[in-house]
mmCIF file of C-alpha atoms in Angstrom:
data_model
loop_
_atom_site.group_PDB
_atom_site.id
_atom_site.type_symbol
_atom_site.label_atom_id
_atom_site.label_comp_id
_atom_site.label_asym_id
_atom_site.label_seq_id
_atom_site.Cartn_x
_atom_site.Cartn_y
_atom_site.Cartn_z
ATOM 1 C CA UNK A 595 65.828 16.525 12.168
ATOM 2 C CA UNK A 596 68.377 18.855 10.816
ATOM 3 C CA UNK A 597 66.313 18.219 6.596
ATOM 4 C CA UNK A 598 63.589 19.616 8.427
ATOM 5 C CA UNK A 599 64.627 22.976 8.634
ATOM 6 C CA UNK A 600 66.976 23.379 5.481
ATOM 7 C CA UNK A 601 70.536 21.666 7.294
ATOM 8 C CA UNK A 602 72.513 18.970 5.059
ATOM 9 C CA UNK A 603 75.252 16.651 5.767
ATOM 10 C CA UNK A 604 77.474 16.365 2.818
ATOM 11 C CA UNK A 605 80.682 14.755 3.487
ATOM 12 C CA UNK A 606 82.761 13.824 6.479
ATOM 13 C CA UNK A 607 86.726 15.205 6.769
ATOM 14 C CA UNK A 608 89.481 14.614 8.827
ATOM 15 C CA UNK A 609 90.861 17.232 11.230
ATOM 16 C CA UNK A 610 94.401 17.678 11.977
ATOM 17 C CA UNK A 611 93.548 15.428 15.302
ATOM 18 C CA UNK A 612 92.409 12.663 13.130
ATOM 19 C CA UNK A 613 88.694 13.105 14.860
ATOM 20 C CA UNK A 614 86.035 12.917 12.082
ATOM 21 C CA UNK A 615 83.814 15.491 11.500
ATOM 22 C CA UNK A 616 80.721 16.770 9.334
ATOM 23 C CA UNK A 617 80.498 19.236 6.606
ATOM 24 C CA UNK A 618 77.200 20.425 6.545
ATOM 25 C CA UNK A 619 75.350 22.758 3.783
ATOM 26 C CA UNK A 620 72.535 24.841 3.851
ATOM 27 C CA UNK A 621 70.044 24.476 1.093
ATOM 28 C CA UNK A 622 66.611 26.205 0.416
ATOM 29 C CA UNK A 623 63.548 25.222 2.009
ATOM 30 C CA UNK A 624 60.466 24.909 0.364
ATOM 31 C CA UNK A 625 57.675 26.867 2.785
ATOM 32 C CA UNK A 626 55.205 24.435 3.341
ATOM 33 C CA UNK A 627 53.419 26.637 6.230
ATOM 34 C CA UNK A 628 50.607 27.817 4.442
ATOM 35 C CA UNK A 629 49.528 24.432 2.955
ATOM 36 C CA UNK A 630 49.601 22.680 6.237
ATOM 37 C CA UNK A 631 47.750 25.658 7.536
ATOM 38 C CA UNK A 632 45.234 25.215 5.185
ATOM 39 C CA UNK A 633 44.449 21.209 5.871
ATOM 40 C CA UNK A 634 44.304 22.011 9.212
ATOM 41 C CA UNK A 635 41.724 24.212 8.194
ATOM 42 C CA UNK A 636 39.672 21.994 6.207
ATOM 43 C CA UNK A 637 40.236 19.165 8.735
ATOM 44 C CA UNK A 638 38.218 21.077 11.195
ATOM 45 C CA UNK A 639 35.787 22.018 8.955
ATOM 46 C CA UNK A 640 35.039 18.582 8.306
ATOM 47 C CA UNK A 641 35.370 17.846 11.954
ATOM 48 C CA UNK A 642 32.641 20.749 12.834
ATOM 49 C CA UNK A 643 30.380 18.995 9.849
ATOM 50 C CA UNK A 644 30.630 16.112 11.332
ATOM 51 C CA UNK A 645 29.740 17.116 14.940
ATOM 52 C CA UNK A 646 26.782 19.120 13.152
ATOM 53 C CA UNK A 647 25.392 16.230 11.730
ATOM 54 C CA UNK A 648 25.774 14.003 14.924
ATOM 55 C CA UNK A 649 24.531 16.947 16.941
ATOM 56 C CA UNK A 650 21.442 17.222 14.413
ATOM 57 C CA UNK A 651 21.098 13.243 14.907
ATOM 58 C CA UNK A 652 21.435 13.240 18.393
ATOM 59 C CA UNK A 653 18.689 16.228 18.084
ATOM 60 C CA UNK A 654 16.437 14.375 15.835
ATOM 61 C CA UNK A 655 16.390 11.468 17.880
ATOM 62 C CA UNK A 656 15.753 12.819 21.368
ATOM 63 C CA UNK A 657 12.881 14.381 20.121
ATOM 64 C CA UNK A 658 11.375 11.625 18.373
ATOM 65 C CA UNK A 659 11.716 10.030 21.963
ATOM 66 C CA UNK A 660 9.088 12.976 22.963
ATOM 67 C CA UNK A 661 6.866 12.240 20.149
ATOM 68 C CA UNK A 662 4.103 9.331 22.091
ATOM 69 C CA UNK A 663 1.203 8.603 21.524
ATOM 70 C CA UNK A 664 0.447 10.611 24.975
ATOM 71 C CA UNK A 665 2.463 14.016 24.577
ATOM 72 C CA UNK A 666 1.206 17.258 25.841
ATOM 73 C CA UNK A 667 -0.621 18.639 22.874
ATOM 74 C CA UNK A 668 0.945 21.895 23.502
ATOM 75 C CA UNK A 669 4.284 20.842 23.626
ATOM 76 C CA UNK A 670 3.835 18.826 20.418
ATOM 77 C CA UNK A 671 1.990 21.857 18.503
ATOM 78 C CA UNK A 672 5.157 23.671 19.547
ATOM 79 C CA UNK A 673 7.761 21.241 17.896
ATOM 80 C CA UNK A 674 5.590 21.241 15.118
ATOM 81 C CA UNK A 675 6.812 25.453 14.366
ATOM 82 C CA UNK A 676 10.300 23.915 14.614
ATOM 83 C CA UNK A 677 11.914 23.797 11.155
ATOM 84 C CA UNK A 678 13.153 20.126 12.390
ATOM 85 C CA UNK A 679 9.984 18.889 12.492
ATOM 86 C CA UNK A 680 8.801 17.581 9.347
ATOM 87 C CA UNK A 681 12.637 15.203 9.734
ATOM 88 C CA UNK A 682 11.180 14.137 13.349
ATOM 89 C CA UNK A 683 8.254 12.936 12.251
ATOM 90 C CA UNK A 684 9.086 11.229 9.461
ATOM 91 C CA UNK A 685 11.437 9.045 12.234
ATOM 92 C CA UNK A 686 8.526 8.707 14.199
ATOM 93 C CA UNK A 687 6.553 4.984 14.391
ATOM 94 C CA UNK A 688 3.846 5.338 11.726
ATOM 95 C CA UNK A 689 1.833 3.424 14.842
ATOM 96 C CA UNK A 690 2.626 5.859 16.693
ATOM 97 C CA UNK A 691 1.822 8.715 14.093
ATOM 98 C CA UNK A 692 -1.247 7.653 13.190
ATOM 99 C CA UNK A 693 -2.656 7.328 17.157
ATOM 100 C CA UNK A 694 -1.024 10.805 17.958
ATOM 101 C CA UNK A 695 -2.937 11.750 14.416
ATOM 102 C CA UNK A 696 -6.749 10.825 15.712
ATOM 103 C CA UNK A 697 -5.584 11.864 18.978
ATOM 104 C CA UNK A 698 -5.245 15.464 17.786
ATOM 105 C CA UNK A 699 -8.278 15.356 15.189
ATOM 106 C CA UNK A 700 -9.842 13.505 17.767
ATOM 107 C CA UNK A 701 -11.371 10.905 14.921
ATOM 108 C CA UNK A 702 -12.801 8.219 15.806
ATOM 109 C CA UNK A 703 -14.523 5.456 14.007
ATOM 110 C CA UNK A 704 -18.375 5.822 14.621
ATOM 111 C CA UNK A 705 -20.452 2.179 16.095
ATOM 112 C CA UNK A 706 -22.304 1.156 13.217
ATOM 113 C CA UNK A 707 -25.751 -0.643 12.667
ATOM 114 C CA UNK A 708 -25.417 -3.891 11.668
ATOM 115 C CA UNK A 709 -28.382 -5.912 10.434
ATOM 116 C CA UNK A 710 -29.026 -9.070 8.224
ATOM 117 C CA UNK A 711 -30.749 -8.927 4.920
ATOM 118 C CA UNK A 712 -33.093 -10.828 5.166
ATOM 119 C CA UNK A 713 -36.497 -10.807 2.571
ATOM 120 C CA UNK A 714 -38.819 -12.153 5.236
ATOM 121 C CA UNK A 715 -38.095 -9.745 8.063
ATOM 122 C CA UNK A 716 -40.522 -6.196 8.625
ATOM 123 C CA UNK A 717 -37.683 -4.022 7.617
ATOM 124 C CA UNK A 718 -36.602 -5.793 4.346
ATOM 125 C CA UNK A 719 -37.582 -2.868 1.988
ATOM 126 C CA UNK A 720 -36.266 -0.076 4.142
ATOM 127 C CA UNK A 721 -32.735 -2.396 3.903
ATOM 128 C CA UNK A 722 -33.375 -1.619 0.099
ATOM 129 C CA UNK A 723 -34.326 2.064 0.364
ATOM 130 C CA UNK A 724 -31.937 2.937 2.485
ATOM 131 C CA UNK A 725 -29.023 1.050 -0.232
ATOM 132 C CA UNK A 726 -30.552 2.510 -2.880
ATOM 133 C CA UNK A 727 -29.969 6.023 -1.315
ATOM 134 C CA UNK A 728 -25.914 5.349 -0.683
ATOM 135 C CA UNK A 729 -23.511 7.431 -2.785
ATOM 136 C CA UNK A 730 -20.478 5.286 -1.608
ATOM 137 C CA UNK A 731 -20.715 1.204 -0.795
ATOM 138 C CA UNK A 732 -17.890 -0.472 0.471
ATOM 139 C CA UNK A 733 -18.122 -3.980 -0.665
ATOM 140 C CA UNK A 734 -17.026 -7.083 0.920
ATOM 141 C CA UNK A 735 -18.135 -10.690 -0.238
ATOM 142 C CA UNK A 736 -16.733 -13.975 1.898
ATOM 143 C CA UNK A 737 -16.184 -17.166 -0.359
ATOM 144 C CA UNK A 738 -15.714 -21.483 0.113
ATOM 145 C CA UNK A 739 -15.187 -24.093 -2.152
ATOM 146 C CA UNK A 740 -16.016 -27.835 -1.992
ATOM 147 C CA UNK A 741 -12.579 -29.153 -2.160
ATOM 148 C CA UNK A 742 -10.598 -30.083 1.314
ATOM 149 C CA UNK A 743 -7.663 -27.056 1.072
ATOM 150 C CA UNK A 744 -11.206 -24.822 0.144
ATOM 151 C CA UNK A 745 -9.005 -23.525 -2.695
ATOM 152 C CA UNK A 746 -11.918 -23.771 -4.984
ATOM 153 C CA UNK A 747 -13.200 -20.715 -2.430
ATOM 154 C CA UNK A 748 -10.686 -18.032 -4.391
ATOM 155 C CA UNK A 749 -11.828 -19.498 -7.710
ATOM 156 C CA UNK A 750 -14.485 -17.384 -9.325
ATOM 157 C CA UNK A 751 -15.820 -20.404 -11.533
ATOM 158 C CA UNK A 752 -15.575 -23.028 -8.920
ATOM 159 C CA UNK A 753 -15.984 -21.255 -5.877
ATOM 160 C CA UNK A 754 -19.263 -19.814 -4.172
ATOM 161 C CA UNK A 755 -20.595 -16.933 -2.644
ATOM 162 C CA UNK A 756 -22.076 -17.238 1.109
ATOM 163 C CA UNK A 757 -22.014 -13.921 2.406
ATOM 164 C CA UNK A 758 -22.572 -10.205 0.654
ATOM 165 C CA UNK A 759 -21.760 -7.139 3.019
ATOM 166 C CA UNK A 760 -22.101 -3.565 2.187
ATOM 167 C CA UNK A 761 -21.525 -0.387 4.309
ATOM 168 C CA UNK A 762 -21.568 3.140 3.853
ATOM 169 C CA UNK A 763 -19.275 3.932 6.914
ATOM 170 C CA UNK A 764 -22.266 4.390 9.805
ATOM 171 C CA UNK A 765 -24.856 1.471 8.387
ATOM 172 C CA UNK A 766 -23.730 -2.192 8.008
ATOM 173 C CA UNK A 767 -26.006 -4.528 6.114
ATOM 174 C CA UNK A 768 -24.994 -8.487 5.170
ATOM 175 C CA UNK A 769 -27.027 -10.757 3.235
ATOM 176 C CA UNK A 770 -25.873 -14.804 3.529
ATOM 177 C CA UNK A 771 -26.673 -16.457 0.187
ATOM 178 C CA UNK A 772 -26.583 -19.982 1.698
ATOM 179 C CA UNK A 773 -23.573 -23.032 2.701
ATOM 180 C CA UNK A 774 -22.766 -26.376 1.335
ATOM 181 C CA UNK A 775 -26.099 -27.876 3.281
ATOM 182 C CA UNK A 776 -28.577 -25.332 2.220
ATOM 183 C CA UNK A 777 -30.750 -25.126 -0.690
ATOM 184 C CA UNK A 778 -28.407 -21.887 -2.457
ATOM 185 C CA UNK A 779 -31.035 -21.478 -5.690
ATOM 186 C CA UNK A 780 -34.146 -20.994 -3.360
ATOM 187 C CA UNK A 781 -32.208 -18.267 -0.862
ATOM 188 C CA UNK A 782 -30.389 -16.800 -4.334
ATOM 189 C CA UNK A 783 -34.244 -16.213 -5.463
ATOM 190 C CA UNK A 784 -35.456 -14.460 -2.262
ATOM 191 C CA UNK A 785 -32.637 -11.929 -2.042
ATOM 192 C CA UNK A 786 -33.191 -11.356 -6.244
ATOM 193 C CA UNK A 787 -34.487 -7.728 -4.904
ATOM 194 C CA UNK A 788 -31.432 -7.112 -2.968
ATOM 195 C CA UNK A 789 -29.361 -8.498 -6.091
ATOM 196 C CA UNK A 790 -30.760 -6.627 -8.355
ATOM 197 C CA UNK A 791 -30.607 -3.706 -6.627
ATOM 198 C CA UNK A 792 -27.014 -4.357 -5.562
ATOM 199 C CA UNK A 793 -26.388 -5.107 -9.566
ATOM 200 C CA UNK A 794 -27.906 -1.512 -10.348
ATOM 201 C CA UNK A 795 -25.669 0.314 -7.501
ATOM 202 C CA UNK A 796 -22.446 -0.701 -8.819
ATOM 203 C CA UNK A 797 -22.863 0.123 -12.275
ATOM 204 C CA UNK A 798 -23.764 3.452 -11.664
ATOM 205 C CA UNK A 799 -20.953 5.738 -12.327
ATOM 206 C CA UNK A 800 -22.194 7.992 -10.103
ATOM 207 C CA UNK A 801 -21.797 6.096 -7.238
ATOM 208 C CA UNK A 802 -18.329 5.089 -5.484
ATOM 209 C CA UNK A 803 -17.924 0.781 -4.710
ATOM 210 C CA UNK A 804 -14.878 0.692 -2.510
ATOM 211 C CA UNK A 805 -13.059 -2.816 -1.825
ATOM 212 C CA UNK A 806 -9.927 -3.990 -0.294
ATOM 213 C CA UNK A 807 -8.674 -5.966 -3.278
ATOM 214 C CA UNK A 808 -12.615 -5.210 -4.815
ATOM 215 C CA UNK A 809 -11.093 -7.450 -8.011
ATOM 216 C CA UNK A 810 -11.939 -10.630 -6.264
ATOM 217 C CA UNK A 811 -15.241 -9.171 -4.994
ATOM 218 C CA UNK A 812 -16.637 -8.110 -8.445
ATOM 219 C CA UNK A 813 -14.904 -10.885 -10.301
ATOM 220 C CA UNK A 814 -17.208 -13.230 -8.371
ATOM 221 C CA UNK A 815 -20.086 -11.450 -8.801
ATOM 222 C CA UNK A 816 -19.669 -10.605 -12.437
ATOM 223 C CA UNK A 817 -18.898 -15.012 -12.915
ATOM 224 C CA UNK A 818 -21.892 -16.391 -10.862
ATOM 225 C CA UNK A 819 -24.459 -13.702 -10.805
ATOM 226 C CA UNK A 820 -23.834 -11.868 -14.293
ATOM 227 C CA UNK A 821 -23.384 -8.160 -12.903
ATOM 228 C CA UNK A 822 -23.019 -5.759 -15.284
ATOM 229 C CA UNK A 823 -19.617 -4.109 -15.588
ATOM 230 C CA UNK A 824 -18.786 -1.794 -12.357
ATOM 231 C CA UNK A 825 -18.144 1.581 -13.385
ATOM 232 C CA UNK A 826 -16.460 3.660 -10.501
ATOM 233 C CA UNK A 827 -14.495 1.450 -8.112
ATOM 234 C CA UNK A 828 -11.837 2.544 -5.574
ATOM 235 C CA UNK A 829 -9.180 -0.528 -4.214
ATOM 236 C CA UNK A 830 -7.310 0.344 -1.420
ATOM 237 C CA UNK A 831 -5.239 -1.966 -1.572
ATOM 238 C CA UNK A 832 -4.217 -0.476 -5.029
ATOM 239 C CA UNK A 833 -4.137 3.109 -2.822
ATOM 240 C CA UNK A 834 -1.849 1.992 -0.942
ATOM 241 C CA UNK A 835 0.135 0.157 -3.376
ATOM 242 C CA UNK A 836 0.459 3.331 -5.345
ATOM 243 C CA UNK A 837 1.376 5.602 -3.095
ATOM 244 C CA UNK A 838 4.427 3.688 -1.648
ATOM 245 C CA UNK A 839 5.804 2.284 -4.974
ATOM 246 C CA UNK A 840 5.763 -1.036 -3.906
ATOM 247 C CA UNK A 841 6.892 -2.664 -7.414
ATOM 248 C CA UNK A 842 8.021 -6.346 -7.664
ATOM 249 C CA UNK A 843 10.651 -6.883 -4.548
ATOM 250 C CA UNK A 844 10.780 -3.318 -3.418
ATOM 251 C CA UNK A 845 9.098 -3.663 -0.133
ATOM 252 C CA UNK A 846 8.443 -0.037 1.229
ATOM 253 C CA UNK A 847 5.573 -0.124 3.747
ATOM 254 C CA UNK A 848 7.007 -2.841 6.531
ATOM 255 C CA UNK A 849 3.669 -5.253 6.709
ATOM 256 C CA UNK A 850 2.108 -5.266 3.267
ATOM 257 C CA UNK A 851 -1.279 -4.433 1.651
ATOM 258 C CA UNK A 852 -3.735 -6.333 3.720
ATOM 259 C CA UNK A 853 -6.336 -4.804 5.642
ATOM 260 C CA UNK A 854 -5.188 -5.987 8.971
ATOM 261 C CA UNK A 855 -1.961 -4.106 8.504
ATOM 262 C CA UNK A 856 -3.006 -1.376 6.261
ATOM 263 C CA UNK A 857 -6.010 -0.347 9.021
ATOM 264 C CA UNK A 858 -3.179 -0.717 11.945
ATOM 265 C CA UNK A 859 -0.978 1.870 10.077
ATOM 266 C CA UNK A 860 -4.185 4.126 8.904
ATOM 267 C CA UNK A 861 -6.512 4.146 11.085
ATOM 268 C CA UNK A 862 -4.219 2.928 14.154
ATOM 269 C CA UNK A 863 -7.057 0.006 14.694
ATOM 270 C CA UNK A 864 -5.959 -3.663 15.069
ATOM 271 C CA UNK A 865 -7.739 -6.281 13.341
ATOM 272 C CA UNK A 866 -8.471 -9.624 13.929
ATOM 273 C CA UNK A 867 -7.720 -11.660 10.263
ATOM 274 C CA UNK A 868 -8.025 -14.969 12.256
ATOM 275 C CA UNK A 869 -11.329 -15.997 10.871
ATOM 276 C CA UNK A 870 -10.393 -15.005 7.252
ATOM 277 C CA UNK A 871 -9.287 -19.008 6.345
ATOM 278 C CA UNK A 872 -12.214 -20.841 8.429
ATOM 279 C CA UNK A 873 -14.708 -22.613 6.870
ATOM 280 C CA UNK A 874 -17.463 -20.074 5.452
ATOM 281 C CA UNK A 875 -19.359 -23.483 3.734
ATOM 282 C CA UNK A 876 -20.479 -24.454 7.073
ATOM 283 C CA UNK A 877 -23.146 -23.217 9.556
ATOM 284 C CA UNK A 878 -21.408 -19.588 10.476
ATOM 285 C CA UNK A 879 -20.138 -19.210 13.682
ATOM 286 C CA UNK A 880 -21.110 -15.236 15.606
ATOM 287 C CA UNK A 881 -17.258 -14.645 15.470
ATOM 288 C CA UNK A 882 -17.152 -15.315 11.508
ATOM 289 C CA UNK A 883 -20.242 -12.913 10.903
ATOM 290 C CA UNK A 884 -18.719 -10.219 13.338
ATOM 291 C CA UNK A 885 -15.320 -10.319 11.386
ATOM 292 C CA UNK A 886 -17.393 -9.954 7.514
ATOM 293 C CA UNK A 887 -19.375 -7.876 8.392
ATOM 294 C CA UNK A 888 -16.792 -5.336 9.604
ATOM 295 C CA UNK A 889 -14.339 -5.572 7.088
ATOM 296 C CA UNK A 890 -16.456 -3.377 4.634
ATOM 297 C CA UNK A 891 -16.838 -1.271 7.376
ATOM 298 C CA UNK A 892 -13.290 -0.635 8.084
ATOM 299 C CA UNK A 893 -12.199 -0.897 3.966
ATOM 300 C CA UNK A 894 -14.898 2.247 3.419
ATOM 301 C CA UNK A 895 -12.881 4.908 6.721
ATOM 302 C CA UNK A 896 -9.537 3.288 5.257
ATOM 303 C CA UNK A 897 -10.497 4.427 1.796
ATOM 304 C CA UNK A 898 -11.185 8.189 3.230
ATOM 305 C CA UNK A 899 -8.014 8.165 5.371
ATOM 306 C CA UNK A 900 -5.695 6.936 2.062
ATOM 307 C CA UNK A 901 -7.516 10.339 0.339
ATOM 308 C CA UNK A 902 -5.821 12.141 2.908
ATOM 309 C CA UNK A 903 -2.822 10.468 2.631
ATOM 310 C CA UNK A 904 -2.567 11.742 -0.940
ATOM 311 C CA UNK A 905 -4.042 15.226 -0.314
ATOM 312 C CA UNK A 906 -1.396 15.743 2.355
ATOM 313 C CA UNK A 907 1.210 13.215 2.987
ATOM 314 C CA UNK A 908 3.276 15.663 5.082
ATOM 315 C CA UNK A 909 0.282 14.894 8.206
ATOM 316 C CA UNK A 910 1.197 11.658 8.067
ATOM 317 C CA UNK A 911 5.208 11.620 7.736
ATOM 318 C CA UNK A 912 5.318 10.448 4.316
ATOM 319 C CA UNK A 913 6.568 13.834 2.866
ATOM 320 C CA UNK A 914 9.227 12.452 0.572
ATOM 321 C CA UNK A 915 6.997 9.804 -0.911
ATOM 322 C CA UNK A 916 4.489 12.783 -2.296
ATOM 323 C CA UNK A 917 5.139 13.041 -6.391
ATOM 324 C CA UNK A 918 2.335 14.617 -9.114
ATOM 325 C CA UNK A 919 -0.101 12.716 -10.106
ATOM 326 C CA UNK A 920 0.079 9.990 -7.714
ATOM 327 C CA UNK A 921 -4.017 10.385 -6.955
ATOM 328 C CA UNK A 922 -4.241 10.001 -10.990
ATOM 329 C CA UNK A 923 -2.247 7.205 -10.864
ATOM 330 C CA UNK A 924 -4.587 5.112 -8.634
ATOM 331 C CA UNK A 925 -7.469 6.079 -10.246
ATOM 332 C CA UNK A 926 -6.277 4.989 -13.542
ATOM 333 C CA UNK A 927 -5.778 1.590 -11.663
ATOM 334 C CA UNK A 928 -9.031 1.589 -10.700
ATOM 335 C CA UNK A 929 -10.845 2.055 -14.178
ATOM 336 C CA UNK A 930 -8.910 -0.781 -15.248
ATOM 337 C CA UNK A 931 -10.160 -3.284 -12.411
ATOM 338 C CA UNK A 932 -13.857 -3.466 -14.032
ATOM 339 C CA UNK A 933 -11.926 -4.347 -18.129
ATOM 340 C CA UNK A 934 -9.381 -6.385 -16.576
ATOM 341 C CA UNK A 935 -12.657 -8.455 -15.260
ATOM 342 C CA UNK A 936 -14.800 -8.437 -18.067
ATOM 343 C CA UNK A 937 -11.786 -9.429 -20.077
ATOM 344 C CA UNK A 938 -11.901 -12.987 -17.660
ATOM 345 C CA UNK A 939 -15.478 -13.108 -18.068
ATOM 346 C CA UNK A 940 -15.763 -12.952 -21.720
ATOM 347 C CA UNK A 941 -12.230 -13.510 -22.915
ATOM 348 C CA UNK A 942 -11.089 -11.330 -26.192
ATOM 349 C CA UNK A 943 -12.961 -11.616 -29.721
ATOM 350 C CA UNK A 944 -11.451 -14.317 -31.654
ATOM 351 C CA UNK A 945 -12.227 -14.302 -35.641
ATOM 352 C CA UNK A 946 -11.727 -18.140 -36.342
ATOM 353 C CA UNK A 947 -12.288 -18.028 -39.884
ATOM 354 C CA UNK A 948 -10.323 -15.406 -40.298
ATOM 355 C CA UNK A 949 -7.198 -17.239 -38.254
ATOM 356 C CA UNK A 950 -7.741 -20.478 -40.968
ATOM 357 C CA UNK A 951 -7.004 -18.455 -43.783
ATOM 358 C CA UNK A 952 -3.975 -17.038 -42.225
ATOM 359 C CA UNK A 953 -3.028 -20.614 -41.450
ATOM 360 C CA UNK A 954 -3.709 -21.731 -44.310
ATOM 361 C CA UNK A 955 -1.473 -18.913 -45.967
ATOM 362 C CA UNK A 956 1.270 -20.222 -43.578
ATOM 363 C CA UNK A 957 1.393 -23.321 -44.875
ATOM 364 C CA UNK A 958 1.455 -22.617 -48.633
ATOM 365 C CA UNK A 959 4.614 -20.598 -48.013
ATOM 366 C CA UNK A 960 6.281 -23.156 -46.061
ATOM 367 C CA UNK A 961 5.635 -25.455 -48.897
ATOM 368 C CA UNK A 962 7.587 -23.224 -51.052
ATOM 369 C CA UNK A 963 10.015 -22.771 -49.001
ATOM 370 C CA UNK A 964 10.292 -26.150 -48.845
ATOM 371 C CA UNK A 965 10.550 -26.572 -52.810
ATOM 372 C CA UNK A 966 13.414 -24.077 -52.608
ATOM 373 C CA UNK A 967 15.525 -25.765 -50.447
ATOM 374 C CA UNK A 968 14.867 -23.595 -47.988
ATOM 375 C CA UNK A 969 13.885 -23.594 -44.263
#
């Protein structure tokens, strides 16, 4: 106690009693005031940080508790002026987001018409008019194979089309090319109006083909009915993929690409994917044609609500994840969806005379190599 403020003991004498006692010394002490003074200091200045930041937590948090899908629409374009906002929304379910979204812009999908292609029915050539007229198509085709795991079904040489939906996002029209029990060649023939207009639509750069994954779609269309090369095609899957950097292992959007999850998080609308592996060689059951024929439907108001995404990611809670050029980006995925195809389709040029010669060339020089003693 007596170091602390300066006191030293240093040595013990004898009195004339023959008690002990202590000689003590008084050295200079180093002030140390002003440095404790100052750590205390920065100790509460890292305390009052860290209450700021729990306090901002806390903050964040009870009002993302406010944010349902049925707030008062006042209240909520209130918290929206707050600068916290943009952080409270970006905690927010994306469910959740994306209801309180159409809830606000009060979007809704429309009912579509849906009706059957069919060459023998009255309204067969208004069908075709009416296609012809489309500046957009979302495209859909559904697919089997032969084999017992219907893997053949994903196989663009081995597989088959049976059904062929298109929509524009109000008008739904399918067209089934046939199953395993049905003479395919003689149907094939009577939609060749339909297929040839189809054929025409989607190599017209002018006009938009949208697809969930629309690689598979033209792929088989390109292998079994020779369509020429598409020339403006939107994926969203691809959208999506782009915008949230999903590379390799990096999972960012909880879910993945498919269009059951993508339209839960987009357009808040749940999809039923359960008919997606059934049997599409056999006679079609109503639930398999009401599940086709509304996934084109759903790909084409995905597609327009992923351009919105990208024009404004800060509606949607995705602020951080906006960067320049993303919008570029997909698109230049997109042009290379139709080469990528043609490229399976046709394969690369090959010069085979031209490869003997070089072979040929190989072979003399490994010969003298040889000679050399060399390898």
């Amino acid at each position: 106690m007596l170091d602390v403020i300066g006191i030293e003991t240093t040595k013990h004498q004898k009195r004339i009693d023959g008690k002990m006692t202590r000689v003590y010394t008084i050295k200079s002490v180093t002030d140390n005031r002003e440095i404790v003074f100052n750590a205390w200091i920065e100790r509460d200045i890292e305390r009052a940080k860290d209450w700021a930041i729990r306090k901002h937590e806390w903050e964040v948090n009870r009002l993302v508790k406010t944010c349902t899908v049925d707030v008062d629409l006042q209240y909520f374009q209130a918290l929206k002026k707050r600068s916290i906002f943009n952080e409270v929304w970006e905690h927010t379910d994306t469910i959740t987001r994306i209801k309180l979204i159409n809830r606000i812009d009060k979007f809704t999908l429309p009912t579509p018409v849906k009706k059957q292609i069919n060459p023998k029915a009255d309204n067969y050539q208004t069908i075709l008019a009416d296609i012809e007229s489309w500046q957009e198509i979302s495209l859909d085709i559904e697919t089997f194979g032969n084999d017992s795991k219907n893997k053949e079904g994903l196989h663009a040489r081995k597989g088959q089309i049976r059904l062929i939906q298109v929509s524009n996002g109000k008008t739904i029209y399918y067209a089934d090319l046939g199953g395993r029990e049905d003479d395919r060649d003689i149907i094939k023939t009577s939609l060749s109006e339909f297929l040839t207009l189809l054929n025409k639509q989607i190599s017209n750069p002018n006009i938009k083909i949208i697809g969930q994954n629309i690689h598979f779609d033209l792929r088989f269309l390109r292998f079994q009915f020779d369509f020429n090369r598409a020339r403006n095609v939107a994926d969203t899957m691809i959208g999506a993929k782009v915008f949230f950097g999903d590379y390799g292992k990096l999972k960012v959007l909880p879910g993945g690409y498919g269009l059951g999850n993508l339209s839960t998080k987009f357009l808040g609308l749940d999809v039923d994917k359960s008919e997606q592996k059934s049997d599409w060689g056999a006679i079609l059951t109503q639930s398999q044609i009401d599940y086709a024929i509304n996934d084109p439907f759903i790909t084409y108001w995905l597609y327009k609500r992923l351009l919105e995404l990208y024009q404004d990611p800060t509606k949607f809670g995705f602020a951080k994840l906006a960067q320049e050029g993303l919008l570029d980006a997909w698109q230049l995925e997109n042009d290379i969806i139709p080469c990528a195809i043609e490229l399976e389709h046709v394969g690369l040029p090959f010069d085979i005379n031209e490869a003997q010669i070089n072979l040929d060339k190989c072979k003399l020089f490994k010969q003298l190599y040889l000679r050399n003693g060399q390898s």
